[in-house]
Amino acid sequence: MQGSVILDQNHGNPEDKKVDIVVDRVHNVDEYYPSSGRVILHVDMNAFYCSVHEAENPELYKGKPTAVAGSVELRKGIIVTCSYPARGRGIKTGMQVQKALKICPDLTVIQPNFHLYRRYSNAFMQIAYSYTPLLEAVSIDECYLDITGSRQFGTPPEIAAAIQRRIMEELGLPCSIGIAPNKLLAKMASDLKKPNGISVLRLRDVPGVLWSKPCDEMFGIGGKTAEKLKRLGIYSIGQLAAADEKLLTEHFGVMGSWLKRAGNGIDHGVVNPEREQSKSIGHTTTLPRDVLGLAEAKPILLNLSDQVARRLRRQDLVASGLHLTIRTPDMKTITRSRQFDVPTESAEDIYKAACDLYVRHWKGDKPIRLLGVTLQGLSAKEDSAIQLDLFDYERQPKKESLNKTMDMLRNKFGENAVLTAGMLSDSHSARLRNYKERGTSLQKDNLQRLKPEEE
């Protein structure tokens, strides 16, 4: 990417939808693209959940301090994300709602609507996809684009500006975009100007832009790794770049070589438009009140099992193992696992296994704050050799037919269209089936490979 590129925005007013882009153009667009190597964009939606609500109801939320959190009246909720006006008032992600309201009494707390977020997620990714088929969705609110072959749409800054402008004009959402020769630097670049910024970060820019920053500001380096680096006398990204690779591998194993490369802005990862198969499918829920005993836990486990089974079947997968998570009011967590006799997609099998783990590993008189069911050892259903006994051979086709019919009815008429008696016990069980409330930013079931809308 040659040529002088100046990217700026009106920082005085974060609500300003305009981004001023001045490009000192060369005569040929091709000169903005490398003769070898790639041009990668990272599109990162700004305060995504809050921005979606503002786009849907600007008269209620535009320019106001807002936050998305769970049900405040049922349990001490945690701020999932907050708007930029809220951040300016001292509100942070992960803060307890009660504390946030003390800091900012006029904070508007919004309950999450994951169905709405998924709809907007697919919409902004369709816009991005129109510039290149090489799109890798990494979460509900961010994606990588390889635009090396997209020069017919203009220079990389022009393409980034066009994507940003369309997302704002068509959806009313702000985003920041990083432009770089690899995914790591594109990700780092998108964080440089928020909200609504566009930044270029080339390899030659790394020393001046990144090396003075602390290690934990490098994407992929968490708090524990940063603390371990400090004990080795490595505090900044520049010191990491200059560190002895042998020293790093001695303390971090194969990750040591990655740390050395990352410090120098080197990343060989490619944009992969094919979604990797899920390694696990799980659903956890913080309960509105503490649960005591198997009788109270059963309806929760049944609905959790039903929802993870639905997600499993939606991806045409089967699971060979189950992982049960239990958390107490004092925030102690225990996890227990078991294998199925044969891989399964059945909510009935999952529920029985979850109850079995609960009974064997939990005393009934101890209160529970959170329950979770996670399926592991996933494989494609068509590739799984499932051994059945004579009785199961008779039952299996009927079970699969019943599951298919129930899924079809619930897809068309909603999660409550077909229920077993055990699912009807309380309002919290109903919340687990609520398509607006279920799901988290970590669930990526909706992020299939995108195709043009007309196909």
Short mmCIF file of C-alpha atoms in Angstrom, two decimals:
data_model
loop_
_atom_site.label_atom_id
_atom_site.label_comp_id
_atom_site.label_asym_id
_atom_site.label_seq_id
_atom_site.Cartn_x
_atom_site.Cartn_y
_atom_site.Cartn_z
CA MET A 1 0.00 0.00 0.00
CA GLN A 2 2.05 2.87 -1.30
CA GLY A 3 1.20 6.55 -1.39
CA SER A 4 0.42 9.04 1.32
CA VAL A 5 -2.85 8.32 3.08
CA ILE A 6 -4.35 10.69 5.63
CA LEU A 7 -7.39 9.42 7.51
CA ASP A 8 -9.17 11.65 9.99
CA GLN A 9 -12.54 12.08 11.66
CA ASN A 10 -14.37 14.76 13.57
CA HIS A 11 -13.36 13.86 17.12
CA GLY A 12 -15.20 16.88 18.51
CA ASN A 13 -18.56 15.23 17.89
CA PRO A 14 -18.69 11.40 18.10
CA GLU A 15 -22.26 11.51 16.77
CA ASP A 16 -21.07 13.03 13.50
CA LYS A 17 -21.67 10.39 10.84
CA LYS A 18 -19.18 11.90 8.41
CA VAL A 19 -15.62 10.68 8.05
CA ASP A 20 -13.29 13.00 6.18
CA ILE A 21 -10.86 11.05 4.05
CA VAL A 22 -8.11 12.77 2.09
CA VAL A 23 -6.12 10.54 -0.24
CA ASP A 24 -2.98 11.75 -2.01
CA ARG A 25 -3.75 9.60 -5.02
CA VAL A 26 -1.24 8.09 -7.38
CA HIS A 27 -2.11 7.67 -11.04
CA ASN A 28 -2.83 3.95 -10.81
CA VAL A 29 -5.01 2.23 -8.17
CA ASP A 30 -2.81 -0.85 -8.54
CA GLU A 31 0.01 0.99 -6.81
CA TYR A 32 -2.01 0.94 -3.57
CA TYR A 33 -1.84 -2.87 -3.61
CA PRO A 34 1.33 -4.88 -2.90
CA SER A 35 2.96 -6.87 -5.68
CA SER A 36 3.15 -9.72 -3.17
CA GLY A 37 1.32 -10.08 0.10
CA ARG A 38 -2.22 -9.25 1.15
CA VAL A 39 -4.45 -6.30 2.07
CA ILE A 40 -6.65 -7.13 5.05
CA LEU A 41 -9.50 -5.14 6.61
CA HIS A 42 -10.84 -5.67 10.10
CA VAL A 43 -14.39 -4.34 10.54
CA ASP A 44 -15.28 -3.80 14.18
CA MET A 45 -18.74 -2.54 15.10
CA ASN A 46 -18.69 0.15 17.81
CA ALA A 47 -20.69 -0.56 21.01
CA PHE A 48 -22.67 -2.95 18.82
CA TYR A 49 -25.58 -3.92 21.07
CA CYS A 50 -26.22 -0.35 22.22
CA SER A 51 -25.80 0.97 18.66
CA VAL A 52 -28.40 -1.52 17.41
CA HIS A 53 -30.92 -0.31 19.98
CA GLU A 54 -30.16 3.29 19.07
CA ALA A 55 -30.69 2.51 15.37
CA GLU A 56 -34.02 0.84 16.17
CA ASN A 57 -35.24 3.54 18.58
CA PRO A 58 -33.22 6.76 18.10
CA GLU A 59 -35.89 8.82 19.89
CA LEU A 60 -35.24 6.79 23.05
CA TYR A 61 -31.50 6.22 22.97
CA LYS A 62 -29.66 8.55 20.56
CA GLY A 63 -26.88 10.44 22.31
CA LYS A 64 -27.86 9.11 25.74
CA PRO A 65 -25.90 6.97 28.21
CA THR A 66 -27.17 3.42 27.68
CA ALA A 67 -26.02 -0.05 28.64
CA VAL A 68 -27.11 -3.58 27.79
CA ALA A 69 -27.34 -5.93 30.77
CA GLY A 70 -29.37 -8.82 32.12
CA SER A 71 -32.45 -8.54 34.27
CA VAL A 72 -31.51 -6.11 37.02
CA GLU A 73 -34.45 -6.84 39.28
CA LEU A 74 -33.84 -10.60 39.27
CA ARG A 75 -30.12 -10.71 40.01
CA LYS A 76 -27.20 -8.32 40.27
CA GLY A 77 -26.68 -7.84 36.55
CA ILE A 78 -23.42 -7.13 34.78
CA ILE A 79 -22.93 -4.52 32.06
CA VAL A 80 -22.37 -6.41 28.79
CA THR A 81 -21.64 -3.27 26.77
CA CYS A 82 -22.34 0.44 27.03
CA SER A 83 -22.67 3.40 24.67
CA TYR A 84 -19.93 5.96 24.21
CA PRO A 85 -21.86 8.65 26.17
CA ALA A 86 -22.04 6.12 29.04
CA ARG A 87 -18.31 5.43 28.78
CA GLY A 88 -17.71 9.14 29.03
CA ARG A 89 -19.55 9.07 32.35
CA GLY A 90 -17.30 6.32 33.75
CA ILE A 91 -19.37 3.23 32.89
CA LYS A 92 -17.37 0.16 31.88
CA THR A 93 -18.09 -3.32 30.52
CA GLY A 94 -18.20 -5.88 33.34
CA MET A 95 -19.36 -3.38 35.93
CA GLN A 96 -22.29 -4.34 38.16
CA VAL A 97 -25.48 -2.59 37.14
CA GLN A 98 -26.12 -1.30 40.64
CA LYS A 99 -22.69 0.34 40.75
CA ALA A 100 -23.19 1.78 37.26
CA LEU A 101 -26.50 3.37 38.28
CA LYS A 102 -24.82 5.01 41.26
CA ILE A 103 -22.13 6.48 39.00
CA CYS A 104 -24.62 7.51 36.31
CA PRO A 105 -28.21 7.76 37.70
CA ASP A 106 -29.67 8.59 34.28
CA LEU A 107 -28.13 5.48 32.69
CA THR A 108 -30.74 3.60 30.62
CA VAL A 109 -30.32 -0.17 31.10
CA ILE A 110 -31.63 -2.22 28.18
CA GLN A 111 -32.38 -5.93 28.22
CA PRO A 112 -30.57 -7.84 25.45
CA ASN A 113 -32.32 -8.86 22.23
CA PHE A 114 -30.06 -11.41 20.57
CA HIS A 115 -32.47 -12.05 17.72
CA LEU A 116 -32.20 -8.37 16.79
CA TYR A 117 -28.39 -8.41 17.11
CA ARG A 118 -28.11 -11.44 14.83
CA ARG A 119 -30.28 -9.70 12.21
CA TYR A 120 -28.08 -6.59 12.21
CA SER A 121 -24.94 -8.76 12.25
CA ASN A 122 -25.98 -10.57 9.10
CA ALA A 123 -26.93 -7.25 7.49
CA PHE A 124 -23.57 -5.53 8.04
CA MET A 125 -21.68 -8.64 6.94
CA GLN A 126 -23.72 -8.77 3.72
CA ILE A 127 -22.54 -5.23 2.99
CA ALA A 128 -18.92 -6.24 3.63
CA TYR A 129 -19.33 -9.43 1.59
CA SER A 130 -20.33 -7.38 -1.47
CA TYR A 131 -16.70 -6.22 -1.73
CA THR A 132 -15.01 -9.62 -1.42
CA PRO A 133 -16.04 -13.25 -0.92
CA LEU A 134 -13.03 -13.66 1.39
CA LEU A 135 -14.85 -12.73 4.59
CA GLU A 136 -14.19 -14.39 7.94
CA ALA A 137 -16.74 -13.69 10.66
CA VAL A 138 -15.04 -14.04 14.04
CA SER A 139 -17.89 -12.87 16.27
CA ILE A 140 -21.32 -11.32 16.01
CA ASP A 141 -19.85 -7.81 15.65
CA GLU A 142 -16.55 -8.17 13.78
CA CYS A 143 -15.08 -9.73 10.65
CA TYR A 144 -11.92 -9.84 8.55
CA LEU A 145 -11.89 -9.14 4.82
CA ASP A 146 -9.15 -9.99 2.34
CA ILE A 147 -9.51 -7.28 -0.33
CA THR A 148 -6.29 -8.06 -2.23
CA GLY A 149 -8.36 -8.93 -5.28
CA SER A 150 -10.91 -6.12 -4.89
CA ARG A 151 -9.07 -3.29 -6.61
CA GLN A 152 -12.00 -2.79 -9.01
CA PHE A 153 -13.72 -1.05 -6.07
CA GLY A 154 -10.85 1.40 -5.53
CA THR A 155 -7.97 1.79 -3.12
CA PRO A 156 -8.04 0.08 0.30
CA PRO A 157 -8.94 3.35 2.09
CA GLU A 158 -11.71 3.97 -0.43
CA ILE A 159 -13.12 0.47 0.06
CA ALA A 160 -12.98 0.85 3.85
CA ALA A 161 -14.70 4.24 3.62
CA ALA A 162 -17.40 2.83 1.34
CA ILE A 163 -18.13 -0.06 3.71
CA GLN A 164 -18.20 2.25 6.71
CA ARG A 165 -20.47 4.75 4.95
CA ARG A 166 -22.93 2.09 3.76
CA ILE A 167 -23.16 0.47 7.20
CA MET A 168 -24.00 3.87 8.67
CA GLU A 169 -26.41 4.93 5.93
CA GLU A 170 -28.22 1.59 5.53
CA LEU A 171 -28.19 0.37 9.13
CA GLY A 172 -27.45 3.44 11.24
CA LEU A 173 -24.47 1.74 12.91
CA PRO A 174 -20.95 3.12 13.48
CA CYS A 175 -17.89 0.95 12.93
CA SER A 176 -14.11 1.23 12.97
CA ILE A 177 -12.00 -0.35 10.25
CA GLY A 178 -8.33 -1.30 10.29
CA ILE A 179 -6.29 -1.66 7.08
CA ALA A 180 -3.10 -3.70 7.21
CA PRO A 181 -1.01 -6.40 5.47
CA ASN A 182 -2.17 -9.09 7.93
CA LYS A 183 -4.98 -9.97 10.34
CA LEU A 184 -3.10 -9.11 13.52
CA LEU A 185 -2.23 -5.58 12.43
CA ALA A 186 -5.70 -5.03 10.93
CA LYS A 187 -7.20 -5.93 14.30
CA MET A 188 -4.81 -3.59 16.11
CA ALA A 189 -5.50 -0.81 13.58
CA SER A 190 -9.27 -0.98 14.06
CA ASP A 191 -8.74 -0.19 17.75
CA LEU A 192 -6.72 2.96 17.08
CA LYS A 193 -9.67 5.25 16.30
CA LYS A 194 -13.06 4.66 17.93
CA PRO A 195 -15.83 5.30 17.25
CA ASN A 196 -16.18 5.51 13.48
CA GLY A 197 -12.50 5.60 12.56
CA ILE A 198 -10.37 4.22 9.74
CA SER A 199 -6.69 3.51 10.33
CA VAL A 200 -3.83 2.14 8.25
CA LEU A 201 -1.13 0.13 10.04
CA ARG A 202 1.78 -1.12 7.94
CA LEU A 203 4.77 -3.17 9.05
CA ARG A 204 6.98 -0.11 8.89
CA ASP A 205 4.53 1.69 11.23
CA VAL A 206 4.82 -0.92 13.99
CA PRO A 207 7.82 0.57 15.85
CA GLY A 208 6.31 4.04 16.00
CA VAL A 209 2.71 3.04 16.71
CA LEU A 210 2.86 -0.15 18.80
CA TRP A 211 6.22 -0.59 20.47
CA SER A 212 5.58 1.95 23.24
CA LYS A 213 2.33 0.24 24.28
CA PRO A 214 2.17 -2.30 27.14
CA CYS A 215 2.12 -5.96 26.15
CA ASP A 216 -1.48 -6.54 27.21
CA GLU A 217 -2.64 -4.12 24.49
CA MET A 218 -1.44 -6.56 21.85
CA PHE A 219 -4.32 -8.65 20.54
CA GLY A 220 -3.92 -12.23 21.78
CA ILE A 221 -2.00 -11.36 24.95
CA GLY A 222 -4.14 -11.63 28.09
CA GLY A 223 -3.55 -10.42 31.60
CA LYS A 224 -1.85 -13.58 32.84
CA THR A 225 0.56 -13.72 29.92
CA ALA A 226 1.35 -10.02 30.36
CA GLU A 227 2.12 -10.58 34.06
CA LYS A 228 4.41 -13.48 33.20
CA LEU A 229 6.19 -11.30 30.64
CA LYS A 230 6.69 -8.60 33.28
CA ARG A 231 8.41 -11.14 35.51
CA LEU A 232 10.85 -11.65 32.63
CA GLY A 233 11.43 -7.90 32.44
CA ILE A 234 9.29 -7.47 29.30
CA TYR A 235 6.80 -4.63 29.76
CA SER A 236 6.24 -3.12 26.32
CA ILE A 237 5.52 -4.51 22.86
CA GLY A 238 8.87 -3.08 21.76
CA GLN A 239 10.67 -5.05 24.44
CA LEU A 240 8.74 -8.13 23.35
CA ALA A 241 9.84 -7.58 19.75
CA ALA A 242 13.48 -7.41 20.86
CA ALA A 243 13.28 -10.33 23.30
CA ASP A 244 15.28 -13.50 22.79
CA GLU A 245 13.03 -16.09 21.13
CA LYS A 246 14.71 -18.93 23.00
CA LEU A 247 13.84 -17.25 26.31
CA LEU A 248 10.22 -16.87 25.23
CA THR A 249 9.86 -20.49 24.10
CA GLU A 250 11.41 -21.71 27.36
CA HIS A 251 8.66 -19.98 29.33
CA PHE A 252 5.71 -20.10 26.88
CA GLY A 253 6.38 -23.14 24.70
CA VAL A 254 5.31 -22.82 21.06
CA MET A 255 3.46 -19.63 21.95
CA GLY A 256 6.85 -18.00 22.57
CA SER A 257 7.60 -17.92 18.85
CA TRP A 258 4.19 -16.38 18.18
CA LEU A 259 4.82 -13.70 20.83
CA LYS A 260 8.10 -12.76 19.14
CA ARG A 261 6.43 -12.49 15.72
CA ALA A 262 3.47 -10.56 17.12
CA GLY A 263 5.75 -8.00 18.74
CA ASN A 264 7.21 -7.34 15.28
CA GLY A 265 3.77 -7.20 13.62
CA ILE A 266 4.20 -10.49 11.79
CA ASP A 267 1.17 -12.78 11.30
CA HIS A 268 0.86 -15.55 8.73
CA GLY A 269 -2.81 -16.32 9.36
CA VAL A 270 -5.11 -16.19 6.33
CA VAL A 271 -8.69 -14.95 6.08
CA ASN A 272 -10.74 -18.14 6.09
CA PRO A 273 -14.30 -17.74 4.77
CA GLU A 274 -15.19 -21.29 5.75
CA ARG A 275 -16.53 -21.42 9.30
CA GLU A 276 -14.68 -23.95 11.38
CA GLN A 277 -16.84 -26.62 12.93
CA SER A 278 -17.79 -25.78 16.49
CA LYS A 279 -15.59 -27.44 19.09
CA SER A 280 -18.40 -27.29 21.64
CA ILE A 281 -21.97 -26.05 21.98
CA GLY A 282 -23.02 -24.79 25.38
CA HIS A 283 -25.64 -22.74 27.16
CA THR A 284 -25.37 -21.37 30.71
CA THR A 285 -27.86 -19.34 32.70
CA THR A 286 -27.60 -17.27 35.87
CA LEU A 287 -30.73 -18.08 37.86
CA PRO A 288 -33.08 -15.37 39.15
CA ARG A 289 -33.03 -17.08 42.54
CA ASP A 290 -30.90 -19.80 44.03
CA VAL A 291 -32.01 -23.33 43.18
CA LEU A 292 -32.16 -26.08 45.82
CA GLY A 293 -32.37 -29.77 45.00
CA LEU A 294 -32.86 -31.86 41.88
CA ALA A 295 -36.60 -31.13 41.66
CA GLU A 296 -35.92 -27.41 41.19
CA ALA A 297 -32.91 -28.01 38.94
CA LYS A 298 -34.66 -30.44 36.59
CA PRO A 299 -36.74 -27.89 34.62
CA ILE A 300 -33.65 -25.73 34.12
CA LEU A 301 -31.54 -28.70 32.97
CA LEU A 302 -34.35 -29.83 30.66
CA ASN A 303 -34.59 -26.46 28.93
CA LEU A 304 -30.82 -26.10 28.71
CA SER A 305 -30.60 -29.58 27.18
CA ASP A 306 -33.38 -28.76 24.74
CA GLN A 307 -31.68 -25.57 23.56
CA VAL A 308 -28.20 -27.04 23.06
CA ALA A 309 -29.76 -30.01 21.23
CA ARG A 310 -31.58 -27.59 18.93
CA ARG A 311 -28.35 -25.80 18.13
CA LEU A 312 -26.60 -29.15 17.60
CA ARG A 313 -29.21 -30.37 15.11
CA ARG A 314 -29.22 -27.02 13.32
CA GLN A 315 -25.56 -27.63 12.42
CA ASP A 316 -26.12 -31.32 11.57
CA LEU A 317 -23.79 -32.43 14.35
CA VAL A 318 -23.80 -35.08 17.05
CA ALA A 319 -22.04 -34.96 20.43
CA SER A 320 -20.06 -37.69 22.16
CA GLY A 321 -19.68 -35.96 25.54
CA LEU A 322 -21.37 -33.60 27.99
CA HIS A 323 -19.97 -31.02 30.42
CA LEU A 324 -22.10 -29.80 33.38
CA THR A 325 -21.28 -26.47 35.05
CA ILE A 326 -22.56 -25.55 38.52
CA ARG A 327 -21.82 -22.25 40.30
CA THR A 328 -22.70 -21.41 43.89
CA PRO A 329 -23.80 -18.02 45.31
CA ASP A 330 -20.24 -17.44 46.57
CA MET A 331 -19.03 -17.79 42.93
CA LYS A 332 -17.33 -21.18 43.33
CA THR A 333 -17.60 -23.21 40.14
CA ILE A 334 -17.44 -26.97 39.64
CA THR A 335 -17.49 -28.79 36.31
CA ARG A 336 -18.12 -32.46 35.66
CA SER A 337 -18.06 -34.40 32.40
CA ARG A 338 -19.14 -37.74 31.00
CA GLN A 339 -19.24 -39.50 27.65
CA PHE A 340 -22.36 -40.79 25.93
CA ASP A 341 -22.54 -44.47 25.07
CA VAL A 342 -23.06 -43.44 21.45
CA PRO A 343 -22.93 -39.95 19.86
CA THR A 344 -26.29 -38.20 20.10
CA GLU A 345 -28.34 -35.22 18.94
CA SER A 346 -31.25 -35.96 21.28
CA ALA A 347 -32.36 -33.57 24.03
CA GLU A 348 -33.62 -36.60 25.93
CA ASP A 349 -30.16 -38.21 26.03
CA ILE A 350 -28.53 -34.90 26.98
CA TYR A 351 -31.04 -34.24 29.75
CA LYS A 352 -30.62 -37.71 31.26
CA ALA A 353 -26.84 -37.36 31.27
CA ALA A 354 -27.02 -33.87 32.83
CA CYS A 355 -29.32 -35.11 35.61
CA ASP A 356 -27.04 -38.09 36.21
CA LEU A 357 -24.01 -35.81 36.65
CA TYR A 358 -26.01 -33.52 38.95
CA VAL A 359 -27.12 -36.37 41.21
CA ARG A 360 -23.69 -37.98 41.39
CA HIS A 361 -21.69 -34.82 42.06
CA TRP A 362 -23.93 -32.38 43.91
CA LYS A 363 -25.50 -32.42 47.35
CA GLY A 364 -29.15 -31.54 47.11
CA ASP A 365 -29.20 -29.14 50.05
CA LYS A 366 -26.57 -26.77 48.61
CA PRO A 367 -27.85 -23.69 46.72
CA ILE A 368 -26.96 -23.04 43.08
CA ARG A 369 -26.63 -19.68 41.32
CA LEU A 370 -25.79 -20.83 37.78
CA LEU A 371 -26.25 -23.96 35.67
CA GLY A 372 -24.73 -24.78 32.32
CA VAL A 373 -24.82 -27.66 29.83
CA THR A 374 -22.10 -27.93 27.17
CA LEU A 375 -21.81 -30.58 24.45
CA GLN A 376 -18.33 -31.73 23.46
CA GLY A 377 -16.68 -34.14 21.04
CA LEU A 378 -18.74 -32.83 18.14
CA SER A 379 -18.70 -34.46 14.73
CA ALA A 380 -20.75 -34.29 11.55
CA LYS A 381 -23.79 -36.51 11.82
CA GLU A 382 -23.23 -38.01 8.38
CA ASP A 383 -19.66 -38.98 9.31
CA SER A 384 -20.53 -40.60 12.65
CA ALA A 385 -20.68 -44.36 12.94
CA ILE A 386 -23.39 -44.87 15.55
CA GLN A 387 -23.80 -48.39 16.89
CA LEU A 388 -27.34 -49.17 18.00
CA ASP A 389 -28.79 -52.20 19.72
CA LEU A 390 -31.92 -53.91 18.37
CA PHE A 391 -34.26 -51.78 20.49
CA ASP A 392 -32.58 -48.55 19.40
CA TYR A 393 -32.79 -49.57 15.74
CA GLU A 394 -36.56 -49.57 16.13
CA ARG A 395 -36.69 -46.30 18.07
CA GLN A 396 -34.07 -44.20 16.26
CA PRO A 397 -35.98 -43.46 13.00
CA LYS A 398 -39.03 -42.44 15.06
CA LYS A 399 -36.94 -40.18 17.31
CA GLU A 400 -35.27 -38.50 14.34
CA SER A 401 -38.60 -37.99 12.61
CA LEU A 402 -40.10 -36.51 15.77
CA ASN A 403 -37.11 -34.19 16.29
CA LYS A 404 -37.31 -33.03 12.67
CA THR A 405 -41.02 -32.29 12.94
CA MET A 406 -40.65 -30.45 16.26
CA ASP A 407 -37.73 -28.39 14.93
CA MET A 408 -39.74 -27.45 11.84
CA LEU A 409 -42.74 -26.34 13.93
CA ARG A 410 -40.61 -24.35 16.35
CA ASN A 411 -38.62 -22.72 13.56
CA LYS A 412 -41.90 -21.56 12.02
CA PHE A 413 -44.04 -20.75 15.06
CA GLY A 414 -41.51 -20.07 17.83
CA GLU A 415 -39.78 -21.99 20.61
CA ASN A 416 -42.97 -22.38 22.66
CA ALA A 417 -44.95 -23.98 19.83
CA VAL A 418 -44.12 -27.54 20.98
CA LEU A 419 -43.10 -28.24 24.58
CA THR A 420 -42.89 -31.20 26.90
CA ALA A 421 -44.65 -30.99 30.25
CA GLY A 422 -41.36 -30.51 32.11
CA MET A 423 -40.64 -27.30 30.22
CA LEU A 424 -43.71 -25.51 31.54
CA SER A 425 -42.63 -25.10 35.15
CA ASP A 426 -41.53 -21.49 35.60
CA SER A 427 -40.91 -18.15 33.92
CA HIS A 428 -37.13 -18.56 33.91
CA SER A 429 -37.42 -21.75 31.86
CA ALA A 430 -39.47 -19.75 29.37
CA ARG A 431 -36.69 -17.13 29.23
CA LEU A 432 -34.23 -19.84 28.16
CA ARG A 433 -36.43 -20.43 25.10
CA ASN A 434 -36.90 -16.73 24.35
CA TYR A 435 -35.27 -16.16 20.96
CA LYS A 436 -34.66 -12.52 21.84
CA GLU A 437 -32.88 -13.22 25.13
CA ARG A 438 -31.04 -16.49 24.57
CA GLY A 439 -27.53 -16.47 23.23
CA THR A 440 -24.39 -14.50 23.90
CA SER A 441 -21.79 -12.73 21.88
CA LEU A 442 -19.81 -15.96 21.97
CA GLN A 443 -22.45 -17.96 20.17
CA LYS A 444 -21.65 -17.97 16.47
CA ASP A 445 -24.32 -20.32 15.14
CA ASN A 446 -25.63 -17.62 12.81
CA LEU A 447 -22.21 -16.90 11.30
CA GLN A 448 -22.34 -19.29 8.36
CA ARG A 449 -20.47 -18.54 5.17
CA LEU A 450 -22.23 -15.57 3.61
CA LYS A 451 -23.65 -15.66 0.13
CA PRO A 452 -25.06 -12.86 -2.01
CA GLU A 453 -28.67 -12.14 -1.04
CA GLU A 454 -30.01 -12.99 -4.49
CA GLU A 455 -28.63 -16.55 -4.44
#
